[in-house]
XYZ file of C-alpha atoms in Angstrom:
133
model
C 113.842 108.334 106.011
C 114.864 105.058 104.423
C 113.491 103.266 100.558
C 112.003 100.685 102.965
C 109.908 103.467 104.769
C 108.568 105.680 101.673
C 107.661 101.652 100.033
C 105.413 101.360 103.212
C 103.610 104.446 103.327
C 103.097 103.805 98.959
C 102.099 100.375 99.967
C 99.397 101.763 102.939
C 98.120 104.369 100.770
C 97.642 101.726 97.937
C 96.016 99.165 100.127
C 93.444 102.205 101.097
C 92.809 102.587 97.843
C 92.138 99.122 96.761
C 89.774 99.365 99.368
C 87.746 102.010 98.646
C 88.003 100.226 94.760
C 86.334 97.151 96.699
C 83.872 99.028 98.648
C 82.443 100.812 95.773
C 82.739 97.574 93.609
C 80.493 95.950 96.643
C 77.832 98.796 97.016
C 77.141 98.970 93.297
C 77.085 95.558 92.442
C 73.250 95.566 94.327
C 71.431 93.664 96.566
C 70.889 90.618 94.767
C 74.550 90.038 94.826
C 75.810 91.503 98.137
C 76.631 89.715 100.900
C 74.694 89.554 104.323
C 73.838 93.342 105.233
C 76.375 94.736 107.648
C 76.054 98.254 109.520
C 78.104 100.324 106.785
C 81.117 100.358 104.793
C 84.017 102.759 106.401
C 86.971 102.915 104.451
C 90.096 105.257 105.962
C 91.368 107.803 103.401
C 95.267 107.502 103.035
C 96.564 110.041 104.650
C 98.164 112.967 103.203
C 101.557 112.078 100.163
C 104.266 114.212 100.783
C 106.966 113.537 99.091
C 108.823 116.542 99.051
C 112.381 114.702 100.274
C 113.945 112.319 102.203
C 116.234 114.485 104.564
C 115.744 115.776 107.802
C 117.749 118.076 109.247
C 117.093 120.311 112.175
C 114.641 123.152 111.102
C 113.802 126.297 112.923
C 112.702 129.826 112.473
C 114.766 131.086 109.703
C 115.886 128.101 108.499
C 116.892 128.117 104.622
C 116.128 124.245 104.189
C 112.976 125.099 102.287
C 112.316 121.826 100.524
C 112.756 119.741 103.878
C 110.568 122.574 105.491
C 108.086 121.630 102.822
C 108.101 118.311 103.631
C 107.702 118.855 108.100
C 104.687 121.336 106.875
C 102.944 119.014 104.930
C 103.535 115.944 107.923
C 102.112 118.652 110.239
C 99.066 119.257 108.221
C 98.484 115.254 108.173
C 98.740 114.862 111.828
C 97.185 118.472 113.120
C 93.901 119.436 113.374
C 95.762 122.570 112.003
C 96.452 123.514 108.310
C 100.295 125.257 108.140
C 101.046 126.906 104.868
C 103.171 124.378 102.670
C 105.357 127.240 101.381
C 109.316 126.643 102.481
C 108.992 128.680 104.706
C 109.652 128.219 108.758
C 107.904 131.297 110.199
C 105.685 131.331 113.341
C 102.720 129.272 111.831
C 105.230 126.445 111.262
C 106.679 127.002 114.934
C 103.480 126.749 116.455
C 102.296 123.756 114.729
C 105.399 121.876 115.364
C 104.965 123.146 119.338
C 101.581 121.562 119.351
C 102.813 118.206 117.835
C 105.608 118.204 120.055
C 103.268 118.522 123.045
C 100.694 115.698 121.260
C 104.071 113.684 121.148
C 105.453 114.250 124.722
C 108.720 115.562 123.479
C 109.908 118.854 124.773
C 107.523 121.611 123.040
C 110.902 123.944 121.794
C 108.995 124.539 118.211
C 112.909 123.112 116.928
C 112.589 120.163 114.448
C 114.899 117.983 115.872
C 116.017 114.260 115.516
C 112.937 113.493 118.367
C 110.927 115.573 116.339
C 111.988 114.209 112.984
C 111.623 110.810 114.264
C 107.648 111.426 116.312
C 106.377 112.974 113.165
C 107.562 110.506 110.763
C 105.967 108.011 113.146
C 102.669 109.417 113.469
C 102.219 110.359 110.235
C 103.323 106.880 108.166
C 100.697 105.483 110.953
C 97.659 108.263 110.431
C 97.819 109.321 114.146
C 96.054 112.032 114.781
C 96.884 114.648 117.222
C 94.193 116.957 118.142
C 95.584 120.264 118.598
């Protein structure tokens, strides 16, 4: 993962915030000065900051990469409909997560954290995709 690519996700999770800022700026300030009434006000949350590291290199059971596990297990959790411990640790919970991304993602489902792998969750997660597994 490049500078370029952890300035974009800072810069998406900032422009979320400025608009929830803005949105709560707008529904306080009261009728008299609001604008023409719309339906409601959604704003996205960010999704989830993990910044544990910037490498990626192939992870599987056993693996002893614990801060780069840290970081797939926390991309899982922003992309699964799934919460994986964020612990170091690749045991089955991690395996089975990354299985179900890797079938969201079409890539072959081989619970190995891969280049493909690597390169599908960084994807979906700097774009808030959500896989519903």
């Amino acid at each position: 993962m490049t500078g370029k690519t952890l300035s974009a996700r800072a810069g998406i999770a900032g422009a979320s915030a400025a608009l929830a800022v803005i949105g709560a700026v707008a529904l306080s300030a009261g009728p008299a000065a609001a604008a023409p009434a719309r339906a409601t006000l959604a704003v996205t949350p960010a999704h989830f900051t993990c910044t544990y590291t910037t490498d990626e290199p192939q992870l599987s059971v056993g693996s002893s990469q614990h801060t780069a596990i840290k970081q797939a297990q926390c991309q899982l959790n922003s992309v699964l409909d799934r919460r994986v411990t964020v612990d170091g640790i690749f045991g089955s919970g991690t395996k089975s997560a990354t299985i179900a991304f890797q079938q969201c993602a079409g890539l072959s489902a081989d619970g190995i954290i891969g280049p493909n792998t690597w390169s599908a969750l960084d994807n979906w997660w700097l774009n808030d995709i959500d896989c519903h597994k």
